[in-house]
mmCIF file of C-alpha atoms in Angstrom:
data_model
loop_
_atom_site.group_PDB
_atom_site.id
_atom_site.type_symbol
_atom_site.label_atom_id
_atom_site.label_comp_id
_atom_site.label_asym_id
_atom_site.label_seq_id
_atom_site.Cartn_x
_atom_site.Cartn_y
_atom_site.Cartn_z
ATOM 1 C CA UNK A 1 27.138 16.878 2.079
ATOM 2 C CA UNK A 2 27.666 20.502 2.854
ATOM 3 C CA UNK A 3 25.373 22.992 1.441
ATOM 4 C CA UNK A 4 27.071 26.156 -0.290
ATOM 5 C CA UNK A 5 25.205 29.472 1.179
ATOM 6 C CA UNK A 6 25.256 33.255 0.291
ATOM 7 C CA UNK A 7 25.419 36.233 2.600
ATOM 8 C CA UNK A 8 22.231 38.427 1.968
ATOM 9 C CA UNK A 9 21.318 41.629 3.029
ATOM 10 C CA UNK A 10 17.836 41.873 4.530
ATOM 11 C CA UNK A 11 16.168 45.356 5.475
ATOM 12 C CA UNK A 12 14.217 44.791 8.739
ATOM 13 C CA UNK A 13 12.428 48.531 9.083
ATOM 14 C CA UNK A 14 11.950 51.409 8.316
ATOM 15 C CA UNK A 15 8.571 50.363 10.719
ATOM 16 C CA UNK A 16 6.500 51.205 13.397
ATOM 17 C CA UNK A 17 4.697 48.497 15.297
ATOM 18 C CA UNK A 18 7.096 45.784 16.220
ATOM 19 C CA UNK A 19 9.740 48.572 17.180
ATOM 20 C CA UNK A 20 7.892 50.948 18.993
ATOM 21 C CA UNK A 21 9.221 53.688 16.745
ATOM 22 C CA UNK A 22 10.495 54.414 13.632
ATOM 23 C CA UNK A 23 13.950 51.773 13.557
ATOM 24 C CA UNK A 24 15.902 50.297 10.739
ATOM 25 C CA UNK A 25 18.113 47.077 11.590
ATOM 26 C CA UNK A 26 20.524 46.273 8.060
ATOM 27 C CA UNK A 27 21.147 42.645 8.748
ATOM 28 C CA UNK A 28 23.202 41.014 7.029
ATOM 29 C CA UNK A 29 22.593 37.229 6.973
ATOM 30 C CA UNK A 30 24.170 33.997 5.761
ATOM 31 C CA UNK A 31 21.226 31.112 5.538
ATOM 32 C CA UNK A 32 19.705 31.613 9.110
ATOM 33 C CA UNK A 33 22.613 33.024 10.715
ATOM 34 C CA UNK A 34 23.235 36.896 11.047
ATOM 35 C CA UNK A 35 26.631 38.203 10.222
ATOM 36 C CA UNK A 36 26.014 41.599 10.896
ATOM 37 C CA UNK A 37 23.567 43.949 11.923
ATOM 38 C CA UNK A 38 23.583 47.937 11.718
ATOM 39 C CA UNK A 39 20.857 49.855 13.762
ATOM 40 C CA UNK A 40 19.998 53.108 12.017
ATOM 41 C CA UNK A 41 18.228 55.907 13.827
ATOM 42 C CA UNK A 42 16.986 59.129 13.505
ATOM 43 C CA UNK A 43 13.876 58.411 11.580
ATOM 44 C CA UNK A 44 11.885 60.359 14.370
ATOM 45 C CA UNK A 45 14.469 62.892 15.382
ATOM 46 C CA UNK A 46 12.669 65.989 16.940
ATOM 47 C CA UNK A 47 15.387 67.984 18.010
ATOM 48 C CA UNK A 48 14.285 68.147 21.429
ATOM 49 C CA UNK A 49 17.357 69.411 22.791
ATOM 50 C CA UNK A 50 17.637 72.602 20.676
ATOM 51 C CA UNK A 51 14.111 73.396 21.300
ATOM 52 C CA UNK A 52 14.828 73.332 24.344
ATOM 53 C CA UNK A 53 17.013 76.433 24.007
ATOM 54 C CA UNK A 54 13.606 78.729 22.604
ATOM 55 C CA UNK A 55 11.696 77.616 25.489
ATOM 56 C CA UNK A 56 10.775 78.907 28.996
ATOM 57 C CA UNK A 57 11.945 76.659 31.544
ATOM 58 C CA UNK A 58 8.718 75.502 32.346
ATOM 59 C CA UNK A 59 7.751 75.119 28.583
ATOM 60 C CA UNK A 60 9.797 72.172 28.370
ATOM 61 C CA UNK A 61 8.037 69.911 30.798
ATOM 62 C CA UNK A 62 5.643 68.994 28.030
ATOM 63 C CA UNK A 63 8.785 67.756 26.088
ATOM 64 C CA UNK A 64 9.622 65.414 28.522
ATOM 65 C CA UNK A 65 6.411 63.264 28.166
ATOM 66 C CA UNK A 66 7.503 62.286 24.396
ATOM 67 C CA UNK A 67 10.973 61.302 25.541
ATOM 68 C CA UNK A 68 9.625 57.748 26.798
ATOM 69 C CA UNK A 69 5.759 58.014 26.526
ATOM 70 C CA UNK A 70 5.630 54.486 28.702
ATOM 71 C CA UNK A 71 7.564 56.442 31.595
ATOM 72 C CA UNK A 72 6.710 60.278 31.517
ATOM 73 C CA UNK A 73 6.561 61.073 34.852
ATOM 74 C CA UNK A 74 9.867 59.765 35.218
ATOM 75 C CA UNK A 75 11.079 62.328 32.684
ATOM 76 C CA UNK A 76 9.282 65.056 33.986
ATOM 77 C CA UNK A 77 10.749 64.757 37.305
ATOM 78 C CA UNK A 78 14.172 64.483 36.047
ATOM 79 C CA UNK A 79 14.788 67.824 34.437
ATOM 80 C CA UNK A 80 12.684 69.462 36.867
ATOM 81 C CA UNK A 81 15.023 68.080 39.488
ATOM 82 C CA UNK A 82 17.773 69.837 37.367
ATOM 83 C CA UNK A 83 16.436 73.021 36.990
ATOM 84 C CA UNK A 84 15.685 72.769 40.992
ATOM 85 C CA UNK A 85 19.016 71.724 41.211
ATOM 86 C CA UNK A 86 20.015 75.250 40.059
ATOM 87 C CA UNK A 87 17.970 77.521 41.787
ATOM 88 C CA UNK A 88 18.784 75.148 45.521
ATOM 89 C CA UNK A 89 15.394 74.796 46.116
ATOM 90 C CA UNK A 90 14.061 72.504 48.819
ATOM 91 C CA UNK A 91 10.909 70.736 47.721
ATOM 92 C CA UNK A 92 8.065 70.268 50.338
ATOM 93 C CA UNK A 93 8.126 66.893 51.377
ATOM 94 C CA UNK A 94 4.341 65.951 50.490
ATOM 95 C CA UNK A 95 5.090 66.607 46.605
ATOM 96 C CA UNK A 96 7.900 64.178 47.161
ATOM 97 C CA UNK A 97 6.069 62.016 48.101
ATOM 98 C CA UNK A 98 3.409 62.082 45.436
ATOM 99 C CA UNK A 99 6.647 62.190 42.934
ATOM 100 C CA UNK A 100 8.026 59.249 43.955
ATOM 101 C CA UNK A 101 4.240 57.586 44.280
ATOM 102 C CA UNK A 102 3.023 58.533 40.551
ATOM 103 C CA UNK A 103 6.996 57.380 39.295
ATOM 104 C CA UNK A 104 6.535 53.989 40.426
ATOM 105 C CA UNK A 105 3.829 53.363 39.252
ATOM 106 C CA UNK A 106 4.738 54.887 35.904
ATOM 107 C CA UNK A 107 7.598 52.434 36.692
ATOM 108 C CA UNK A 108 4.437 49.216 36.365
ATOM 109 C CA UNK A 109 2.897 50.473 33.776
ATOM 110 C CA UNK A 110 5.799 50.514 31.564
ATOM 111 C CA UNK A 111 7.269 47.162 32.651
ATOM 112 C CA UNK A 112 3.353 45.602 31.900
ATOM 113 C CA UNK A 113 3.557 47.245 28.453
ATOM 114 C CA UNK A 114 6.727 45.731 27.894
ATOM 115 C CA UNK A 115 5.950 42.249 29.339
ATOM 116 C CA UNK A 116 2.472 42.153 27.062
ATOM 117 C CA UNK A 117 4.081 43.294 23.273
ATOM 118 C CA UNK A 118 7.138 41.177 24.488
ATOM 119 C CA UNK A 119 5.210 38.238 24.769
ATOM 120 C CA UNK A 120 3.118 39.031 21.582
ATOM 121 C CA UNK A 121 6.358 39.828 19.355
ATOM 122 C CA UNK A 122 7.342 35.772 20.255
ATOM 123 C CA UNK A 123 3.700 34.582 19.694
ATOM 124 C CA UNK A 124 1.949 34.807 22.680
ATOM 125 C CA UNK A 125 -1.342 36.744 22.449
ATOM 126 C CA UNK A 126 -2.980 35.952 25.856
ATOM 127 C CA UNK A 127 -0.264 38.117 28.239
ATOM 128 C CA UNK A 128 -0.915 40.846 26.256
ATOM 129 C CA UNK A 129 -4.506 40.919 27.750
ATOM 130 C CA UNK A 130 -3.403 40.478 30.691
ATOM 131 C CA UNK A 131 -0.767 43.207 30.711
ATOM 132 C CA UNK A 132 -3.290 45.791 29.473
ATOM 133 C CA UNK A 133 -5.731 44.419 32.315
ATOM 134 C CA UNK A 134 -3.559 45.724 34.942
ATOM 135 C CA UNK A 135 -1.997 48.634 33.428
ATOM 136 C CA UNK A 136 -5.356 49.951 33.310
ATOM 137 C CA UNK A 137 -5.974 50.234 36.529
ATOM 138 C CA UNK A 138 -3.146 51.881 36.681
ATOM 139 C CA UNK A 139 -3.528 54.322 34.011
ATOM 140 C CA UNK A 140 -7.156 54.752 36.111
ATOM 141 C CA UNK A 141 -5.257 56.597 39.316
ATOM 142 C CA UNK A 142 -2.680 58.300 37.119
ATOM 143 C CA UNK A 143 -5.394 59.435 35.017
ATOM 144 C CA UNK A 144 -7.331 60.638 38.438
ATOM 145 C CA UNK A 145 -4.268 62.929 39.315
ATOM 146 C CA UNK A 146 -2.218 64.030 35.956
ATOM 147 C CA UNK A 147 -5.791 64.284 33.471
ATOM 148 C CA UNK A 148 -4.346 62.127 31.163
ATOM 149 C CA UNK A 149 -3.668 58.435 30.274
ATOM 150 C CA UNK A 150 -0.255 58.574 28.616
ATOM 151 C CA UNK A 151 1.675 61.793 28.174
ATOM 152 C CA UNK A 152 1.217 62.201 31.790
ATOM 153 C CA UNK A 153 2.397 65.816 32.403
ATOM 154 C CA UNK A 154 2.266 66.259 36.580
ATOM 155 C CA UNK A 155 5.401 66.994 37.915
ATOM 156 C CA UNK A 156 6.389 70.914 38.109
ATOM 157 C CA UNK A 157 9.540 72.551 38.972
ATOM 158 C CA UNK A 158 9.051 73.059 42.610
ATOM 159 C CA UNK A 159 6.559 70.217 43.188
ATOM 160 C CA UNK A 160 4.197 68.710 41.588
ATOM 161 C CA UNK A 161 1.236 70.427 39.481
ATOM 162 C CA UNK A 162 -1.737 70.082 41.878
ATOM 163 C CA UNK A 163 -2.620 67.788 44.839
ATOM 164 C CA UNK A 164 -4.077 64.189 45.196
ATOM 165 C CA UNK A 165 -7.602 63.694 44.572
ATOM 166 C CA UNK A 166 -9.984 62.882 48.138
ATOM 167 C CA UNK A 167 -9.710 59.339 48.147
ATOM 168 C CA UNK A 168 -7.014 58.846 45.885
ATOM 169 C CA UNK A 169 -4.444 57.214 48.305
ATOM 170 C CA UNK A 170 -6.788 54.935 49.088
ATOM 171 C CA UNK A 171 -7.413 53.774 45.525
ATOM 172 C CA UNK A 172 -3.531 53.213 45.115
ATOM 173 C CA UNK A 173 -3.797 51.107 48.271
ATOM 174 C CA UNK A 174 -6.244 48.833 46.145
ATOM 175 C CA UNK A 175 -4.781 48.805 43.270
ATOM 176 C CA UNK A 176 -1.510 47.779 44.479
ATOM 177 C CA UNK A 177 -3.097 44.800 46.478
ATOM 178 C CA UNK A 178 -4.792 43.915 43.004
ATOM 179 C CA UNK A 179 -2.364 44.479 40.617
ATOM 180 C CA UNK A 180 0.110 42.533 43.126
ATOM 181 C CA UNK A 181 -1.997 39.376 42.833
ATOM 182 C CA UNK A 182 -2.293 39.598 39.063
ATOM 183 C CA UNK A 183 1.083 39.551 38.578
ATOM 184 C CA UNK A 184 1.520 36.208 40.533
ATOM 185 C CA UNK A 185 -0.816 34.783 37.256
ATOM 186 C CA UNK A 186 2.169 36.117 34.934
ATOM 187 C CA UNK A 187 4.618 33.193 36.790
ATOM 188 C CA UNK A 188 1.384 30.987 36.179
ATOM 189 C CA UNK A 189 1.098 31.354 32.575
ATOM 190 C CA UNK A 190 4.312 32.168 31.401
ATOM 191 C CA UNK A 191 7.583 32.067 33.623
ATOM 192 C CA UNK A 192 7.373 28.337 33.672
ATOM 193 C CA UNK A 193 6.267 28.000 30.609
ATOM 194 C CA UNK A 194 8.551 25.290 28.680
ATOM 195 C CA UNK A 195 8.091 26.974 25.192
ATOM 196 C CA UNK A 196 8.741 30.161 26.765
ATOM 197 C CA UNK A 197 11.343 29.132 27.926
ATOM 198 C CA UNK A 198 13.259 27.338 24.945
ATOM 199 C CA UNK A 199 12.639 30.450 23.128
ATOM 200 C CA UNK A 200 14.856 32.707 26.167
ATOM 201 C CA UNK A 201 16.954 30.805 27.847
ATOM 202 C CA UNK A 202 20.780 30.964 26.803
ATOM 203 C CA UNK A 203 19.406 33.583 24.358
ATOM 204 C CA UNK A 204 21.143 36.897 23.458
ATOM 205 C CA UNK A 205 24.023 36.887 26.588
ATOM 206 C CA UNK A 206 25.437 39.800 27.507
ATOM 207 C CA UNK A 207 28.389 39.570 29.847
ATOM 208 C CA UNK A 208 28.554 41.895 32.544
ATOM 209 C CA UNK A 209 31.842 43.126 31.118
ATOM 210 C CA UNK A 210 29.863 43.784 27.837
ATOM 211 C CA UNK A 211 27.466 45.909 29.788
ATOM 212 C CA UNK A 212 29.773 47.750 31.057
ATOM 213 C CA UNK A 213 31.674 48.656 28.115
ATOM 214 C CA UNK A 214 28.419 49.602 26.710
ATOM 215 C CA UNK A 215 27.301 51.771 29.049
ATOM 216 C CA UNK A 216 23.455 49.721 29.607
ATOM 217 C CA UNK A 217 22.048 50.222 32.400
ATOM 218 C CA UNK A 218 18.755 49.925 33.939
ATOM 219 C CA UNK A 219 17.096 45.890 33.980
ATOM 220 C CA UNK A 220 19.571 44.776 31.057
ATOM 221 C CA UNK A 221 22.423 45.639 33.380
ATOM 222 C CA UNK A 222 20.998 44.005 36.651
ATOM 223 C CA UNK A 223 19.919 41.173 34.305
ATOM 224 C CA UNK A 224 23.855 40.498 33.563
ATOM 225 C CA UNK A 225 24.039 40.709 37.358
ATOM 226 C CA UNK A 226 25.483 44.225 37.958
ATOM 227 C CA UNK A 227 23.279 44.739 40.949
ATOM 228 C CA UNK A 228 23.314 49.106 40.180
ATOM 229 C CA UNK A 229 20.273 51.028 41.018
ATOM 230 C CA UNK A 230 20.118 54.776 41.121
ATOM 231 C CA UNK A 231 17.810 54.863 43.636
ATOM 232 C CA UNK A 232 20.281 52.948 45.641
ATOM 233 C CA UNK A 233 23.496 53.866 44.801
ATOM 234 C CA UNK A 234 22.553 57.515 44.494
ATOM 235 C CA UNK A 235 19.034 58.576 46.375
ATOM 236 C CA UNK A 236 17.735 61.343 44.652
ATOM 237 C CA UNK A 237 14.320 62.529 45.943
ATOM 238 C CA UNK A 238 13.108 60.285 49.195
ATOM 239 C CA UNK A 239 14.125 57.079 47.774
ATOM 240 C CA UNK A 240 16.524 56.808 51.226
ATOM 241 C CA UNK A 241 13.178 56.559 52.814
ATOM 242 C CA UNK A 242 12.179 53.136 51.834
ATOM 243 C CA UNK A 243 12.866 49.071 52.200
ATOM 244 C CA UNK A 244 13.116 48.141 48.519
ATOM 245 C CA UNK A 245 15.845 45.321 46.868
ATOM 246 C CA UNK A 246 17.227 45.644 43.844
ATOM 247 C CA UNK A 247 16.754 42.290 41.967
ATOM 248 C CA UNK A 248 19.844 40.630 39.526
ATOM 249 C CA UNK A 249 20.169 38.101 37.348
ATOM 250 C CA UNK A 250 23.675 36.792 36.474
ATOM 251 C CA UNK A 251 22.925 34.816 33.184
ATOM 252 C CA UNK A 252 22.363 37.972 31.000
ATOM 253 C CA UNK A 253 20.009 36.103 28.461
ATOM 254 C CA UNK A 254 16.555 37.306 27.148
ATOM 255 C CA UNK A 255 15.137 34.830 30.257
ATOM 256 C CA UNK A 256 16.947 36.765 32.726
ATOM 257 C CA UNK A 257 16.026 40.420 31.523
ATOM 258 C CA UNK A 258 12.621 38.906 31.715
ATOM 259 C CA UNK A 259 12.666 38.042 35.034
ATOM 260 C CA UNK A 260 14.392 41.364 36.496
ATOM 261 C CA UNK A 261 11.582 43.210 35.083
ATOM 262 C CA UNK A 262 8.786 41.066 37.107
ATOM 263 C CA UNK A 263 10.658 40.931 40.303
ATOM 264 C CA UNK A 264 11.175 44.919 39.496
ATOM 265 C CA UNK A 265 7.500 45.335 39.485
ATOM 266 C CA UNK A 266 7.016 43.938 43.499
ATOM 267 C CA UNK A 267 9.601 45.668 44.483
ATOM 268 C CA UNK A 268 7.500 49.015 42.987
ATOM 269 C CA UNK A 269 4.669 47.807 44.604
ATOM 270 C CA UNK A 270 6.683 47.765 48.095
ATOM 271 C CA UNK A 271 7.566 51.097 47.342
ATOM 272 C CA UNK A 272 4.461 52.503 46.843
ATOM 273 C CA UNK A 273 2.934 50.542 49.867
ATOM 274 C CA UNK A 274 5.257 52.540 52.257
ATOM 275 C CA UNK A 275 4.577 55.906 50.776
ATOM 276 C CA UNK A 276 1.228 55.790 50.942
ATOM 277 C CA UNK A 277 1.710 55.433 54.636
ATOM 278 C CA UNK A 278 4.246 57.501 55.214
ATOM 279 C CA UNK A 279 2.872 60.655 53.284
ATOM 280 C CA UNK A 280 2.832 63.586 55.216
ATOM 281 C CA UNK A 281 0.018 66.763 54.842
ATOM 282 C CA UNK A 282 1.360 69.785 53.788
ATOM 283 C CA UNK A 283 2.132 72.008 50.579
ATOM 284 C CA UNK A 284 2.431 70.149 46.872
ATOM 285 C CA UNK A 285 5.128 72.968 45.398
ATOM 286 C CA UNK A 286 7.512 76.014 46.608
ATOM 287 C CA UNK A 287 6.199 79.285 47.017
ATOM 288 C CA UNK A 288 8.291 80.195 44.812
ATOM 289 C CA UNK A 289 7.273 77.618 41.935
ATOM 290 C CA UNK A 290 3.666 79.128 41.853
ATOM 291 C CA UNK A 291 5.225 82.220 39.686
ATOM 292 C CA UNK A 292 5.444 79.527 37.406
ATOM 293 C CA UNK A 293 6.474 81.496 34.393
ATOM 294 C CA UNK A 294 9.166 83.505 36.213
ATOM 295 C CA UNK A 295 11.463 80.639 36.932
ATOM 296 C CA UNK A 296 15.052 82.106 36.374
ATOM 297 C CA UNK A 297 17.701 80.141 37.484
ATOM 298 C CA UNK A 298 21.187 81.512 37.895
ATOM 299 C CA UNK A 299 24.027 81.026 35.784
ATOM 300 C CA UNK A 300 25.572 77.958 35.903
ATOM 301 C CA UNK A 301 25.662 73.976 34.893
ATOM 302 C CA UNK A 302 24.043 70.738 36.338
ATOM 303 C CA UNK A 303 24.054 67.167 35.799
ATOM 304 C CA UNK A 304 20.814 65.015 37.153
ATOM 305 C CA UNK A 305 20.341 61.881 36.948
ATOM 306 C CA UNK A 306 17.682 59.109 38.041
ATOM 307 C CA UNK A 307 16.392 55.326 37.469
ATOM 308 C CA UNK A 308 13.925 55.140 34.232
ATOM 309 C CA UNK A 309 11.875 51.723 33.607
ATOM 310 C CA UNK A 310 14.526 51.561 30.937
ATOM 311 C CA UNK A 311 17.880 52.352 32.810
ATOM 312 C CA UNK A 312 19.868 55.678 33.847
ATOM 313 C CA UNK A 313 18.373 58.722 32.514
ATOM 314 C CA UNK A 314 19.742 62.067 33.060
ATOM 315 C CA UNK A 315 20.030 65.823 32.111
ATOM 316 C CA UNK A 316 22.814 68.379 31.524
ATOM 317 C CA UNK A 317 21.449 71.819 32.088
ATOM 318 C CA UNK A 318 23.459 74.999 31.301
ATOM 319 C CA UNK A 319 21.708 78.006 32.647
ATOM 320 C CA UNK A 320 23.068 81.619 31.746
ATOM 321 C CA UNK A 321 20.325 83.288 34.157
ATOM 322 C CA UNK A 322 17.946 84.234 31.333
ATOM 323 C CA UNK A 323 14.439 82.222 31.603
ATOM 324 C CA UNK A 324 14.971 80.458 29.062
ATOM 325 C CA UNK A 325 17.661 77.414 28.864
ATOM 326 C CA UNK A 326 21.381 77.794 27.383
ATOM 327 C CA UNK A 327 21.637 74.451 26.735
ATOM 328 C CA UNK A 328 19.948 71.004 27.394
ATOM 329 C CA UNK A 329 21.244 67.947 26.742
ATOM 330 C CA UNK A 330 19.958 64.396 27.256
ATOM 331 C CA UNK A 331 20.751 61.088 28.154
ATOM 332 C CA UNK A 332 18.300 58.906 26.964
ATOM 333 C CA UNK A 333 18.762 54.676 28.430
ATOM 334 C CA UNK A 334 17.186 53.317 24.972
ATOM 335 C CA UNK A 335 19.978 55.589 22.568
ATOM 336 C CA UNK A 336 22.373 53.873 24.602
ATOM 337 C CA UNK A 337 21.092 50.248 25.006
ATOM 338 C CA UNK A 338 20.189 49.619 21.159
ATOM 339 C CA UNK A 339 23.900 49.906 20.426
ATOM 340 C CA UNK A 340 24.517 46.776 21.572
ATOM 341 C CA UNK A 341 22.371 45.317 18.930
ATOM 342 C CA UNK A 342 25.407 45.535 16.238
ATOM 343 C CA UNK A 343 27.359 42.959 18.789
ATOM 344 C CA UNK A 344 24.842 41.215 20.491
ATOM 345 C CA UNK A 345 23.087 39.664 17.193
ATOM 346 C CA UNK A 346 26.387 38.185 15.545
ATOM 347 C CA UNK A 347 26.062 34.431 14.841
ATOM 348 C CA UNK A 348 22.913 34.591 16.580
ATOM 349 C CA UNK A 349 19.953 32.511 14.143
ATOM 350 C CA UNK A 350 17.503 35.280 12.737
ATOM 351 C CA UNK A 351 14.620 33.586 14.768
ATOM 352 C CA UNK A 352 16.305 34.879 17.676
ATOM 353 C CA UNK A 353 16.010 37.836 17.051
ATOM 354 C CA UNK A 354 12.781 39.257 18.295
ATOM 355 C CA UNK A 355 13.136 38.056 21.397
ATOM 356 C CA UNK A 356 16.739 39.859 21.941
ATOM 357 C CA UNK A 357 15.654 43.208 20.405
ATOM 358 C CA UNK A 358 12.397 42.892 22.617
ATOM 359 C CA UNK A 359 14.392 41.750 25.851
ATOM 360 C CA UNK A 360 15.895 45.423 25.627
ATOM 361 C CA UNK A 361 12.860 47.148 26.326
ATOM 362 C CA UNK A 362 14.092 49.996 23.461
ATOM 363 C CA UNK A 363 11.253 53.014 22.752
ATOM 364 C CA UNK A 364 12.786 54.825 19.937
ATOM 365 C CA UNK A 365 10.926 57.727 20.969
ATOM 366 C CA UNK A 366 13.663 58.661 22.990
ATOM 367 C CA UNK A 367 16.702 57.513 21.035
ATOM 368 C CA UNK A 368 15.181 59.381 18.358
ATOM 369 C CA UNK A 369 14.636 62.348 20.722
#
């Protein structure tokens, strides 16, 4: 006996919490199946870009932060690099080192945030806890050396806005050696998990030739087993300096994402061991860069880009030697990687899909940006 069904259309959003930003999905559903989805955006546009234009170079910075609030310092340092980029200046080596030290672990912090509302989107409320444990300490040593918790706003163009605290490399030291045995718990409770793992596994595939049509990049790439990594493939600041892997994953389900994103955090931690010892004494910005309101690149046009917690982000700068900006245009990981949500939720059951949307990792601050 068959049973006769209708296709439905079913509104999930215009909300907040379980998106992390203002998202609409139009789903379009027959019984438990979806038929079709539509992702609609722009609930939180800003128009970042174009104020960009009425800005001082160095008045943009604080822009930056809102892009990804989970992985500021990331975007601070990549349009700084741009604007550097254009006026060829070499940055002291310390503030390279604190760059690439406060990045990564911007680069935890945002993976732990994910891991814990991921886990709490599919019903689990203890990881959350857990996540929050760790990223707090953390949030403690970025706290020590930015002044704030979230919107961490450190990086400058020429450096990096003032040095380490006494004591602070130290502290990293610690917390790494902590946070690196916490995270051995997260395999404990949850990797092995069987109901975890019914609830992941063979769940929202993307092929690698699907990534790459898509343009995703970042640990939904590497989870489909394109083993890409900007800091890799492409150095940018001292990355060349250090013995890091780049973890893949070629099933390309939810369960794979999820597991590029733990080994992702060790490899961090590696990272950050070896700068800490290998930080050199010496000036935090260019002598230039303390004129900081006088920043005047010449005319011309520059494309950087750099390895987010959420995949490739990067800036087009257009400089027409004025101190303000010509143009500024952004390319944001999560505007990219929610597209795939119109494909990658066909015939897929509706209780699936949580976990897929939360397996991208999407902040819709900076789609919306």
């Amino acid at each position: 006996m068959s049973i006769r069904t209708e296709q439905m259309t079913l509104n999930m959003g215009p909300q907040h919490p379980s998106t992390h930003g203002v998202f609409r999905l139009i789903l379009t559903i027959e019984g438990e199946t979806i038929k079709h989805a539509e992702p609609v955006i722009g609930y939180l546009h800003r128009g970042s870009e174009k104020l960009a234009e009425g800005l001082l170079y160095t008045q943009f910075i604080p822009y930056t932060d809102r892009l990804d609030y989970l992985n500021a310092m990331t975007n601070n340092y990549i349009y700084c690099a741009g604007v550097e980029e254009l006026l060829e200046w070499e940055i002291p080596e310390r503030a390279e080192y604190l760059r690439v030290l406060v990045m990564e672990l911007n680069r935890i912090a945002s993976h732990l945030v994910w891991w814990g509302t991921f886990m709490l989107d599919i019903g689990a409320l203890s990881p959350f806890l857990y996540a929050f444990r760790d990223r707090d300490l953390i949030l403690d040593r970025l706290n020590e050396i930015s002044g704030a918790r979230m919107t961490f706003n450190y990086v400058r163009i020429g450096g990096v806005k003032w040095d380490a605290p006494e004591g602070w490399i130290d502290r990293v030291k610690e917390t790494v050696k902590e946070v690196r045995e916490n995270i051995k718990e997260y395999d404990t409770l949850v990797t092995g998990n069987e109901i975890f793992q019914a609830r992941t596994i063979g769940v929202g595939k993307i092929s690698q030739e699907e990534a790459i049509n898509w343009g995703l990049s970042g640990p939904i790439a590497r989870g489909s087993g394109i083993r890409f990594d900007l800091r890799k493939e492409e150095p940018y600041s001292i990355y060349d300096r250090f013995d890091f892997d780049i973890p893949t994953f070629k099933e390309g389900d939810v369960y794979a994402r999820y597991k590029t994103r733990i080994a992702e955090m060790h490899e961090s931690l590696r990272i950050i061991e070896q700068a800490c010892e290998q930080i050199p004494e010496g000036e935090i910005i260019h002598k230039k860069g303390k004129r900081i309101m006088m920043i005047k690149p010449p005319a011309g046009e520059v494309y950087k880009r750099c390895e987010a917690s959420k995949g490739e982000i990067g800036v087009y700068i257009v400089s027409n030697g004025k101190t303000q900006p010509y143009r500024v245009k952004l390319r944001r990981p999560s505007f990219v990687n929610v597209q795939i949500l119109q494909e990658l939720l066909i015939d897929e059951s509706i209780a699936n899909l949580v976990a897929i949307f939360g397996s991208l990792d999407v902040v819709l601050g900076e789609v919306d940006a």
